[in-house]
Amino acid sequence: MLFADIVAVSDAVSSTRSRSEKIALLADTLRRLDPDEAPVAVSYLSGKPTQRRLGAGYATIQGVETAAATEPTLELVEVDGVLEELSRAAGPGSKSRKEALLTGLLGRATETEQSFLRGLMLKNLRQGALEGVMADAVAAALDVPPQRVRRAAMLEGDLVQVASRALSEGTASLAEVALSVLTPLQPMLAKTSESAAAAIGDLGEAVVEQKLDGLRVQVHRSGDRIAVFSRTLRDITTDVPGIVRGALEIDAETFILDGEALLFDPGGRPQAFQDSMSGGSDENALSAYFFDVLHIDGVDMIDEPLRRRRQALSALAKSSLVGSIVTSDPDEAERFFGDTVDAGFEGVVVKDLDQPYEAGRRGSGWLKVKPTHTLDLVVLAAEWGSGRRQGWLSNLHLGARHPDGGFVMLGKTFKGLTDEMLEWQTSKFLEIEDRREGHIVHLKPRIVYEIAFDGVQRSTRYPGGVTLRFARVKRYRDDKNPADADSLEAVRSFLR
C-alpha cells in the first residue's frame, strides 16, 4: 500500500466528526492491507510510529528542510523501514546519519506526506483516530463484535499487536489472548460528570472515591517478582522501590492491583502532580493507594462486578485503599466531594457497583468529578488548523498579565471551540494581526477569553514558568479589556 493512502484516510478521518464515518473509513483501509503492512498501518493511524523511540527530537525533525515530491511514490512498509534505521542510528556520526535519513525520506514525500510524517514522528497528529475508534474499526474490518477486539487489546495491553495479528492471522487469534500476571493491561478510564450529585442520579447507589492526582500505577506480583506499570503501560518498576517493597508485604502470591501513587507533604496533604511524577526523595517516597483488583492468586477478577472486587481488595490491601463511601444519596455524595477537595485531592470518581472492569475505554460506569477553575486570558496568537479545521485559525496561545507590563504566554489550547467560534475568531483575529511566523499568526493583545482548566503546574517550556492543565475555551469575554485579564500572580496562586 502506498503511504499516501494512509495519509489520505488520516486526513478524511480528521475532517469528520462522525464516529461511525471514522470507523468506516478506517475499516475500509484495514481490509486492503497485506499482512506485513497491518502493524504499520494500525500504528500510524493511531498516531504513533511502530518504534518506541526514534532518537530524533523536535529540532532535528523540524530542522530538515527539503523540497516536496510532486507525486506519491513511498510505500508504507518502506517508510517504516527508514524510521527503523533512524531509531537504530547511534554513536559517532549518528547526527549526520539521522539528518541524511530524514532528508532522503522527506525529499521523496509529497507536501501532505511531509506534514503527516512530521506529526507522526513528533507524536502530535490530531487526526481523530483514537484507540477506541481504531479498535472498533479493526472489529468492523474483521466483521466481529467490537467487544472481542477491545477485550483482547485490554488483556495484551497493545492494540497494535492484537490488531495486526488478527488482520494477518485471522480472528481466532483474538480468543487466544488471556490475562497474564506481569503483562500490563490497559487501564479502565472515567467519563466526566458535572457533579457528584448528577453522577449518583445517573448510577443510583455507587462508590464515591477520592480522585488522587498522582501517577496511575498497575502493580503485578508473581511470587517474589514485582512489576509496576504506568498508565501508558511503561515499566517503571526500578523507579518506585517503595511501591515494590509495599507489594512484597501484601499477603498473596499473585495479584494485579490498580491504583495511584502520590506524595504527601509533612502535614499530610497530597503534593502536586508533577512532584508525584518525579518521585521525590527517599525520605518522601511515592505511596501507592489502590482502588481495584484484577487478579488474585490464580483467579481473574476483571469480569466480576465492582462490588465483589472491592470486597476482595479490602481483604488484600486494607491499609492502602483509596478513601471512599458507598451511597445513593446525592447530598452525601456532594459532601464527600467537598471534603475530598478541601483535603487537597483532585476530586472524586463515582463508580457503578455492578460493572465489570472495562479496560482501555471510558465507560459510563466510572464518572469523574473535579472542580472547574476559570481564568480570563488574552489570546496572543493562533495557529492555522489542519484536517477538519483547515482554513481556520484554531490553536490559541494564551497569556496572562505580566507584573512588568505586557503579557506572558501560559500555553495553548484548541479545545472547546465550536465551528461558529472558529469562523468568528478567524475573521476577528485577522483584523488584529500583528505578524506571522510560519503557520502562527501573532495578534495584537485585544481579545479576552474565559478559559476553564483543571489545575496549574510548573513548566520550563513557557516564560511564565507555569502552564494550565486541560485548558479549554468557555467563551469570548466581550465585556473585558486586556487590562482586565488575570495576572500571572493569579495563575500561580493555583499551584498547590
PDB file of C-alpha atoms in Angstrom, residues 192-458:
ATOM      1  CA  THR A 192     -16.732  13.343  33.184  1.00  0.00           C
ATOM      2  CA  SER A 193     -19.835  14.274  35.174  1.00  0.00           C
ATOM      3  CA  GLU A 194     -20.853  17.809  36.118  1.00  0.00           C
ATOM      4  CA  SER A 195     -21.277  16.993  39.816  1.00  0.00           C
ATOM      5  CA  ALA A 196     -21.223  14.166  42.318  1.00  0.00           C
ATOM      6  CA  ALA A 197     -24.991  14.525  42.760  1.00  0.00           C
ATOM      7  CA  ALA A 198     -25.521  14.205  38.998  1.00  0.00           C
ATOM      8  CA  ALA A 199     -23.336  11.098  38.915  1.00  0.00           C
ATOM      9  CA  ILE A 200     -25.397   9.478  41.664  1.00  0.00           C
ATOM     10  CA  GLY A 201     -28.510  10.446  39.707  1.00  0.00           C
ATOM     11  CA  ASP A 202     -27.122   8.517  36.729  1.00  0.00           C
ATOM     12  CA  LEU A 203     -25.861   5.448  38.602  1.00  0.00           C
ATOM     13  CA  GLY A 204     -28.001   5.123  41.738  1.00  0.00           C
ATOM     14  CA  GLU A 205     -26.162   3.511  44.667  1.00  0.00           C
ATOM     15  CA  ALA A 206     -22.474   3.779  43.875  1.00  0.00           C
ATOM     16  CA  VAL A 207     -18.977   4.080  45.240  1.00  0.00           C
ATOM     17  CA  VAL A 208     -17.721   7.647  45.620  1.00  0.00           C
ATOM     18  CA  GLU A 209     -13.906   7.551  45.737  1.00  0.00           C
ATOM     19  CA  GLN A 210     -11.254  10.160  46.307  1.00  0.00           C
ATOM     20  CA  LYS A 211      -9.607  11.020  42.984  1.00  0.00           C
ATOM     21  CA  LEU A 212      -5.883  11.111  43.622  1.00  0.00           C
ATOM     22  CA  ASP A 213      -3.838  13.443  41.423  1.00  0.00           C
ATOM     23  CA  GLY A 214      -0.713  11.371  41.097  1.00  0.00           C
ATOM     24  CA  LEU A 215       0.758   8.615  38.953  1.00  0.00           C
ATOM     25  CA  ARG A 216      -1.589   5.846  37.797  1.00  0.00           C
ATOM     26  CA  VAL A 217       0.054   2.537  38.655  1.00  0.00           C
ATOM     27  CA  GLN A 218      -0.713  -1.096  37.927  1.00  0.00           C
ATOM     28  CA  VAL A 219       1.137  -3.353  40.357  1.00  0.00           C
ATOM     29  CA  HIS A 220       1.760  -7.021  39.466  1.00  0.00           C
ATOM     30  CA  ARG A 221       3.162  -9.741  41.688  1.00  0.00           C
ATOM     31  CA  SER A 222       4.130 -13.296  40.841  1.00  0.00           C
ATOM     32  CA  GLY A 223       5.931 -14.857  43.787  1.00  0.00           C
ATOM     33  CA  ASP A 224       8.937 -12.651  44.520  1.00  0.00           C
ATOM     34  CA  ARG A 225       8.701 -10.846  41.175  1.00  0.00           C
ATOM     35  CA  ILE A 226       7.104  -7.406  41.194  1.00  0.00           C
ATOM     36  CA  ALA A 227       6.345  -5.273  38.132  1.00  0.00           C
ATOM     37  CA  VAL A 228       4.894  -1.769  38.239  1.00  0.00           C
ATOM     38  CA  PHE A 229       3.442  -0.163  35.103  1.00  0.00           C
ATOM     39  CA  SER A 230       2.305   3.382  34.372  1.00  0.00           C
ATOM     40  CA  ARG A 231      -0.951   4.423  32.729  1.00  0.00           C
ATOM     41  CA  THR A 232       0.792   4.180  29.341  1.00  0.00           C
ATOM     42  CA  LEU A 233       1.901   0.623  30.271  1.00  0.00           C
ATOM     43  CA  ARG A 234       5.542   1.670  30.620  1.00  0.00           C
ATOM     44  CA  ASP A 235       7.544  -0.465  33.050  1.00  0.00           C
ATOM     45  CA  ILE A 236       8.542   1.853  35.928  1.00  0.00           C
ATOM     46  CA  THR A 237       9.459  -0.843  38.467  1.00  0.00           C
ATOM     47  CA  THR A 238      13.010   0.383  39.068  1.00  0.00           C
ATOM     48  CA  ASP A 239      11.765   3.958  39.587  1.00  0.00           C
ATOM     49  CA  VAL A 240       9.433   3.119  42.501  1.00  0.00           C
ATOM     50  CA  PRO A 241      11.303   0.959  45.032  1.00  0.00           C
ATOM     51  CA  GLY A 242       8.912   1.970  47.823  1.00  0.00           C
ATOM     52  CA  ILE A 243       5.937   0.580  45.918  1.00  0.00           C
ATOM     53  CA  VAL A 244       7.855  -2.611  45.191  1.00  0.00           C
ATOM     54  CA  ARG A 245       8.621  -3.074  48.903  1.00  0.00           C
ATOM     55  CA  GLY A 246       4.982  -2.473  49.776  1.00  0.00           C
ATOM     56  CA  ALA A 247       3.798  -5.020  47.204  1.00  0.00           C
ATOM     57  CA  LEU A 248       6.059  -7.683  48.679  1.00  0.00           C
ATOM     58  CA  GLU A 249       4.400  -7.165  52.072  1.00  0.00           C
ATOM     59  CA  ILE A 250       0.913  -7.999  50.739  1.00  0.00           C
ATOM     60  CA  ASP A 251      -0.233 -11.480  51.749  1.00  0.00           C
ATOM     61  CA  ALA A 252      -0.757 -13.088  48.340  1.00  0.00           C
ATOM     62  CA  GLU A 253       1.408 -14.987  45.873  1.00  0.00           C
ATOM     63  CA  THR A 254      -0.003 -13.409  42.708  1.00  0.00           C
ATOM     64  CA  PHE A 255      -2.087 -10.303  42.119  1.00  0.00           C
ATOM     65  CA  ILE A 256      -2.729  -7.336  39.852  1.00  0.00           C
ATOM     66  CA  LEU A 257      -3.746  -4.119  41.603  1.00  0.00           C
ATOM     67  CA  ASP A 258      -4.877  -0.857  40.030  1.00  0.00           C
ATOM     68  CA  GLY A 259      -4.226   2.374  41.873  1.00  0.00           C
ATOM     69  CA  GLU A 260      -2.495   5.713  42.138  1.00  0.00           C
ATOM     70  CA  ALA A 261       0.883   6.714  43.548  1.00  0.00           C
ATOM     71  CA  LEU A 262       1.478  10.144  45.024  1.00  0.00           C
ATOM     72  CA  LEU A 263       3.476  12.153  47.540  1.00  0.00           C
ATOM     73  CA  PHE A 264       2.279  13.785  50.733  1.00  0.00           C
ATOM     74  CA  ASP A 265       3.796  16.793  52.456  1.00  0.00           C
ATOM     75  CA  PRO A 266       4.751  16.657  56.153  1.00  0.00           C
ATOM     76  CA  GLY A 267       1.264  17.934  57.039  1.00  0.00           C
ATOM     77  CA  GLY A 268      -0.388  15.009  55.292  1.00  0.00           C
ATOM     78  CA  ARG A 269      -1.690  16.891  52.259  1.00  0.00           C
ATOM     79  CA  PRO A 270      -1.126  15.470  48.794  1.00  0.00           C
ATOM     80  CA  GLN A 271       1.573  17.222  46.798  1.00  0.00           C
ATOM     81  CA  ALA A 272       1.351  18.483  43.224  1.00  0.00           C
ATOM     82  CA  PHE A 273       1.013  16.087  40.291  1.00  0.00           C
ATOM     83  CA  GLN A 274       4.493  16.970  38.988  1.00  0.00           C
ATOM     84  CA  ASP A 275       6.070  16.129  42.336  1.00  0.00           C
ATOM     85  CA  SER A 276       4.324  12.763  42.378  1.00  0.00           C
ATOM     86  CA  MET A 277       5.525  12.108  38.839  1.00  0.00           C
ATOM     87  CA  SER A 278       9.115  12.931  39.778  1.00  0.00           C
ATOM     88  CA  GLY A 279       9.077  10.506  42.687  1.00  0.00           C
ATOM     89  CA  GLY A 280      10.576  12.795  45.299  1.00  0.00           C
ATOM     90  CA  SER A 281      13.424  11.898  47.644  1.00  0.00           C
ATOM     91  CA  ASP A 282      13.981   8.720  49.613  1.00  0.00           C
ATOM     92  CA  GLU A 283      12.547  10.430  52.686  1.00  0.00           C
ATOM     93  CA  ASN A 284       9.383  11.454  50.853  1.00  0.00           C
ATOM     94  CA  ALA A 285       8.809   8.496  48.544  1.00  0.00           C
ATOM     95  CA  LEU A 286       5.732   7.720  46.484  1.00  0.00           C
ATOM     96  CA  SER A 287       2.953   5.906  48.304  1.00  0.00           C
ATOM     97  CA  ALA A 288       0.580   3.620  46.414  1.00  0.00           C
ATOM     98  CA  TYR A 289      -3.161   3.597  47.115  1.00  0.00           C
ATOM     99  CA  PHE A 290      -5.368   1.044  45.401  1.00  0.00           C
ATOM    100  CA  PHE A 291      -8.955   1.170  44.144  1.00  0.00           C
ATOM    101  CA  ASP A 292      -9.267  -2.072  42.155  1.00  0.00           C
ATOM    102  CA  VAL A 293      -8.006  -5.635  41.923  1.00  0.00           C
ATOM    103  CA  LEU A 294      -7.903  -7.540  38.633  1.00  0.00           C
ATOM    104  CA  HIS A 295      -6.363 -10.857  39.724  1.00  0.00           C
ATOM    105  CA  ILE A 296      -5.673 -12.671  42.999  1.00  0.00           C
ATOM    106  CA  ASP A 297      -3.872 -15.999  43.432  1.00  0.00           C
ATOM    107  CA  GLY A 298      -4.880 -17.557  40.123  1.00  0.00           C
ATOM    108  CA  VAL A 299      -8.369 -16.044  39.961  1.00  0.00           C
ATOM    109  CA  ASP A 300      -9.125 -13.389  37.330  1.00  0.00           C
ATOM    110  CA  MET A 301     -11.415 -10.670  38.702  1.00  0.00           C
ATOM    111  CA  ILE A 302     -11.964  -8.396  35.688  1.00  0.00           C
ATOM    112  CA  ASP A 303     -15.391  -9.868  34.845  1.00  0.00           C
ATOM    113  CA  GLU A 304     -16.609  -9.672  38.438  1.00  0.00           C
ATOM    114  CA  PRO A 305     -18.796  -6.694  39.458  1.00  0.00           C
ATOM    115  CA  LEU A 306     -17.024  -3.890  41.305  1.00  0.00           C
ATOM    116  CA  ARG A 307     -18.927  -4.848  44.469  1.00  0.00           C
ATOM    117  CA  ARG A 308     -17.062  -8.178  44.629  1.00  0.00           C
ATOM    118  CA  ARG A 309     -13.754  -6.705  43.532  1.00  0.00           C
ATOM    119  CA  ARG A 310     -13.932  -4.165  46.364  1.00  0.00           C
ATOM    120  CA  GLN A 311     -14.539  -6.917  48.898  1.00  0.00           C
ATOM    121  CA  ALA A 312     -11.521  -8.831  47.641  1.00  0.00           C
ATOM    122  CA  LEU A 313      -9.360  -5.703  47.570  1.00  0.00           C
ATOM    123  CA  SER A 314     -10.325  -4.748  51.129  1.00  0.00           C
ATOM    124  CA  ALA A 315      -9.225  -8.161  52.392  1.00  0.00           C
ATOM    125  CA  LEU A 316      -5.983  -7.964  50.438  1.00  0.00           C
ATOM    126  CA  ALA A 317      -4.730  -4.399  50.972  1.00  0.00           C
ATOM    127  CA  LYS A 318      -6.917  -2.750  53.590  1.00  0.00           C
ATOM    128  CA  SER A 319      -4.246  -0.309  54.759  1.00  0.00           C
ATOM    129  CA  SER A 320      -3.626   1.018  51.234  1.00  0.00           C
ATOM    130  CA  LEU A 321      -7.149   1.677  49.979  1.00  0.00           C
ATOM    131  CA  VAL A 322      -8.305   4.895  48.351  1.00  0.00           C
ATOM    132  CA  GLY A 323     -10.771   6.719  50.623  1.00  0.00           C
ATOM    133  CA  SER A 324     -14.395   6.159  49.625  1.00  0.00           C
ATOM    134  CA  ILE A 325     -18.029   5.877  50.658  1.00  0.00           C
ATOM    135  CA  VAL A 326     -20.949   3.880  49.247  1.00  0.00           C
ATOM    136  CA  THR A 327     -24.144   5.916  48.924  1.00  0.00           C
ATOM    137  CA  SER A 328     -27.286   6.538  46.897  1.00  0.00           C
ATOM    138  CA  ASP A 329     -27.797   9.979  48.467  1.00  0.00           C
ATOM    139  CA  PRO A 330     -26.789  12.868  46.153  1.00  0.00           C
ATOM    140  CA  ASP A 331     -26.320  15.236  49.117  1.00  0.00           C
ATOM    141  CA  GLU A 332     -23.991  12.801  50.871  1.00  0.00           C
ATOM    142  CA  ALA A 333     -22.003  12.407  47.645  1.00  0.00           C
ATOM    143  CA  GLU A 334     -21.677  16.206  47.365  1.00  0.00           C
ATOM    144  CA  ARG A 335     -20.491  16.485  50.966  1.00  0.00           C
ATOM    145  CA  PHE A 336     -17.850  13.808  50.361  1.00  0.00           C
ATOM    146  CA  PHE A 337     -16.753  15.627  47.202  1.00  0.00           C
ATOM    147  CA  GLY A 338     -16.383  18.896  49.121  1.00  0.00           C
ATOM    148  CA  ASP A 339     -14.445  17.256  51.955  1.00  0.00           C
ATOM    149  CA  THR A 340     -12.175  15.498  49.448  1.00  0.00           C
ATOM    150  CA  VAL A 341     -11.332  18.698  47.578  1.00  0.00           C
ATOM    151  CA  ASP A 342     -10.788  20.574  50.871  1.00  0.00           C
ATOM    152  CA  ALA A 343      -8.299  17.854  51.873  1.00  0.00           C
ATOM    153  CA  GLY A 344      -6.226  18.670  48.775  1.00  0.00           C
ATOM    154  CA  PHE A 345      -7.337  15.893  46.442  1.00  0.00           C
ATOM    155  CA  GLU A 346      -8.317  16.374  42.793  1.00  0.00           C
ATOM    156  CA  GLY A 347     -11.983  15.399  43.108  1.00  0.00           C
ATOM    157  CA  VAL A 348     -13.931  12.136  43.160  1.00  0.00           C
ATOM    158  CA  VAL A 349     -14.776   9.214  40.901  1.00  0.00           C
ATOM    159  CA  VAL A 350     -18.290   7.777  41.188  1.00  0.00           C
ATOM    160  CA  LYS A 351     -18.439   4.092  40.214  1.00  0.00           C
ATOM    161  CA  ASP A 352     -21.197   1.632  39.365  1.00  0.00           C
ATOM    162  CA  LEU A 353     -21.065  -1.247  41.858  1.00  0.00           C
ATOM    163  CA  ASP A 354     -22.357  -3.765  39.323  1.00  0.00           C
ATOM    164  CA  GLN A 355     -19.962  -3.059  36.465  1.00  0.00           C
ATOM    165  CA  PRO A 356     -17.022  -5.310  35.479  1.00  0.00           C
ATOM    166  CA  TYR A 357     -13.607  -3.843  34.700  1.00  0.00           C
ATOM    167  CA  GLU A 358     -13.897  -2.375  31.183  1.00  0.00           C
ATOM    168  CA  ALA A 359     -10.305  -1.587  30.396  1.00  0.00           C
ATOM    169  CA  GLY A 360      -8.997   0.601  27.636  1.00  0.00           C
ATOM    170  CA  ARG A 361     -12.064   2.823  27.297  1.00  0.00           C
ATOM    171  CA  ARG A 362     -14.046   5.484  29.123  1.00  0.00           C
ATOM    172  CA  GLY A 363     -17.046   3.528  30.298  1.00  0.00           C
ATOM    173  CA  SER A 364     -20.267   5.061  31.622  1.00  0.00           C
ATOM    174  CA  GLY A 365     -19.813   3.167  34.888  1.00  0.00           C
ATOM    175  CA  TRP A 366     -16.967   5.431  36.087  1.00  0.00           C
ATOM    176  CA  LEU A 367     -17.753   9.142  36.316  1.00  0.00           C
ATOM    177  CA  LYS A 368     -15.114  11.623  37.463  1.00  0.00           C
ATOM    178  CA  VAL A 369     -16.000  14.915  39.103  1.00  0.00           C
ATOM    179  CA  LYS A 370     -13.470  17.726  39.507  1.00  0.00           C
ATOM    180  CA  PRO A 371     -13.852  21.373  40.495  1.00  0.00           C
ATOM    181  CA  THR A 372     -13.658  23.622  37.468  1.00  0.00           C
ATOM    182  CA  HIS A 373     -11.476  26.726  37.635  1.00  0.00           C
ATOM    183  CA  THR A 374     -11.587  29.583  35.157  1.00  0.00           C
ATOM    184  CA  LEU A 375      -9.293  32.452  34.225  1.00  0.00           C
ATOM    185  CA  ASP A 376      -9.723  35.357  31.853  1.00  0.00           C
ATOM    186  CA  LEU A 377      -6.733  35.276  29.499  1.00  0.00           C
ATOM    187  CA  VAL A 378      -5.576  37.204  26.455  1.00  0.00           C
ATOM    188  CA  VAL A 379      -5.159  35.474  23.080  1.00  0.00           C
ATOM    189  CA  LEU A 380      -1.587  36.243  21.964  1.00  0.00           C
ATOM    190  CA  ALA A 381      -1.538  34.174  18.760  1.00  0.00           C
ATOM    191  CA  ALA A 382      -3.365  31.430  16.879  1.00  0.00           C
ATOM    192  CA  GLU A 383      -2.253  28.673  14.533  1.00  0.00           C
ATOM    193  CA  TRP A 384      -3.813  27.698  11.217  1.00  0.00           C
ATOM    194  CA  GLY A 385      -5.680  24.436  11.701  1.00  0.00           C
ATOM    195  CA  SER A 386      -5.437  21.191   9.762  1.00  0.00           C
ATOM    196  CA  GLY A 387      -7.856  18.414   8.861  1.00  0.00           C
ATOM    197  CA  ARG A 388     -11.401  19.411   9.815  1.00  0.00           C
ATOM    198  CA  ARG A 389     -10.123  22.836  10.943  1.00  0.00           C
ATOM    199  CA  GLN A 390      -8.301  23.541   7.703  1.00  0.00           C
ATOM    200  CA  GLY A 391      -8.625  27.232   6.787  1.00  0.00           C
ATOM    201  CA  TRP A 392      -9.497  28.342  10.318  1.00  0.00           C
ATOM    202  CA  LEU A 393      -7.293  29.888  12.997  1.00  0.00           C
ATOM    203  CA  SER A 394      -7.511  27.318  15.747  1.00  0.00           C
ATOM    204  CA  ASN A 395      -4.835  26.531  18.339  1.00  0.00           C
ATOM    205  CA  LEU A 396      -4.749  29.508  20.719  1.00  0.00           C
ATOM    206  CA  HIS A 397      -1.679  30.900  22.506  1.00  0.00           C
ATOM    207  CA  LEU A 398      -2.925  32.070  25.910  1.00  0.00           C
ATOM    208  CA  GLY A 399      -1.375  34.814  28.010  1.00  0.00           C
ATOM    209  CA  ALA A 400      -1.730  36.400  31.456  1.00  0.00           C
ATOM    210  CA  ARG A 401      -0.792  39.921  32.519  1.00  0.00           C
ATOM    211  CA  HIS A 402       2.866  40.206  33.484  1.00  0.00           C
ATOM    212  CA  PRO A 403       3.807  42.331  36.536  1.00  0.00           C
ATOM    213  CA  ASP A 404       6.318  44.257  34.415  1.00  0.00           C
ATOM    214  CA  GLY A 405       3.657  45.114  31.819  1.00  0.00           C
ATOM    215  CA  GLY A 406       2.603  43.217  28.718  1.00  0.00           C
ATOM    216  CA  PHE A 407       1.550  39.582  28.665  1.00  0.00           C
ATOM    217  CA  VAL A 408       3.274  36.260  29.229  1.00  0.00           C
ATOM    218  CA  MET A 409       2.356  33.018  27.473  1.00  0.00           C
ATOM    219  CA  LEU A 410       0.972  30.124  29.549  1.00  0.00           C
ATOM    220  CA  GLY A 411       0.286  27.510  26.911  1.00  0.00           C
ATOM    221  CA  LYS A 412      -2.027  26.554  24.058  1.00  0.00           C
ATOM    222  CA  THR A 413      -5.464  25.061  23.537  1.00  0.00           C
ATOM    223  CA  PHE A 414      -7.942  24.352  20.753  1.00  0.00           C
ATOM    224  CA  LYS A 415     -10.449  22.517  22.963  1.00  0.00           C
ATOM    225  CA  GLY A 416     -13.944  23.910  23.419  1.00  0.00           C
ATOM    226  CA  LEU A 417     -14.014  25.801  20.123  1.00  0.00           C
ATOM    227  CA  THR A 418     -17.229  25.316  18.135  1.00  0.00           C
ATOM    228  CA  ASP A 419     -17.393  25.712  14.354  1.00  0.00           C
ATOM    229  CA  GLU A 420     -19.191  29.024  14.832  1.00  0.00           C
ATOM    230  CA  MET A 421     -16.456  30.263  17.159  1.00  0.00           C
ATOM    231  CA  LEU A 422     -13.716  29.128  14.776  1.00  0.00           C
ATOM    232  CA  GLU A 423     -15.317  31.017  11.928  1.00  0.00           C
ATOM    233  CA  TRP A 424     -15.820  34.152  14.028  1.00  0.00           C
ATOM    234  CA  GLN A 425     -12.344  34.195  15.539  1.00  0.00           C
ATOM    235  CA  THR A 426     -10.597  33.593  12.205  1.00  0.00           C
ATOM    236  CA  SER A 427     -12.201  36.723  10.807  1.00  0.00           C
ATOM    237  CA  LYS A 428     -11.669  38.707  14.015  1.00  0.00           C
ATOM    238  CA  PHE A 429      -8.060  37.639  14.540  1.00  0.00           C
ATOM    239  CA  LEU A 430      -7.038  38.608  11.018  1.00  0.00           C
ATOM    240  CA  GLU A 431      -8.286  42.135  11.757  1.00  0.00           C
ATOM    241  CA  ILE A 432      -5.856  42.422  14.700  1.00  0.00           C
ATOM    242  CA  GLU A 433      -2.949  40.505  13.131  1.00  0.00           C
ATOM    243  CA  ASP A 434       0.452  41.792  14.214  1.00  0.00           C
ATOM    244  CA  ARG A 435       2.834  39.499  12.308  1.00  0.00           C
ATOM    245  CA  ARG A 436       3.211  35.947  11.018  1.00  0.00           C
ATOM    246  CA  GLU A 437       5.687  33.222  11.802  1.00  0.00           C
ATOM    247  CA  GLY A 438       5.109  30.196   9.588  1.00  0.00           C
ATOM    248  CA  HIS A 439       1.664  28.814  10.458  1.00  0.00           C
ATOM    249  CA  ILE A 440       1.381  31.068  13.534  1.00  0.00           C
ATOM    250  CA  VAL A 441      -0.489  34.380  13.356  1.00  0.00           C
ATOM    251  CA  HIS A 442       0.637  36.684  16.181  1.00  0.00           C
ATOM    252  CA  LEU A 443      -2.046  39.088  17.372  1.00  0.00           C
ATOM    253  CA  LYS A 444      -2.253  42.466  18.980  1.00  0.00           C
ATOM    254  CA  PRO A 445      -3.465  41.792  22.544  1.00  0.00           C
ATOM    255  CA  ARG A 446      -7.128  42.714  22.166  1.00  0.00           C
ATOM    256  CA  ILE A 447      -9.194  39.554  22.740  1.00  0.00           C
ATOM    257  CA  VAL A 448     -10.004  38.058  26.158  1.00  0.00           C
ATOM    258  CA  TYR A 449     -11.343  34.504  26.504  1.00  0.00           C
ATOM    259  CA  GLU A 450     -12.642  32.790  29.607  1.00  0.00           C
ATOM    260  CA  ILE A 451     -10.594  29.584  29.927  1.00  0.00           C
ATOM    261  CA  ALA A 452     -11.586  26.608  32.065  1.00  0.00           C
ATOM    262  CA  PHE A 453      -8.816  24.353  33.384  1.00  0.00           C
ATOM    263  CA  ASP A 454      -8.222  21.583  35.892  1.00  0.00           C
ATOM    264  CA  GLY A 455      -5.065  22.880  37.512  1.00  0.00           C
ATOM    265  CA  VAL A 456      -1.770  24.705  37.149  1.00  0.00           C
ATOM    266  CA  GLN A 457       1.660  23.108  37.038  1.00  0.00           C
ATOM    267  CA  ARG A 458       5.209  24.357  36.794  1.00  0.00           C
TER     268      ARG A 458
END
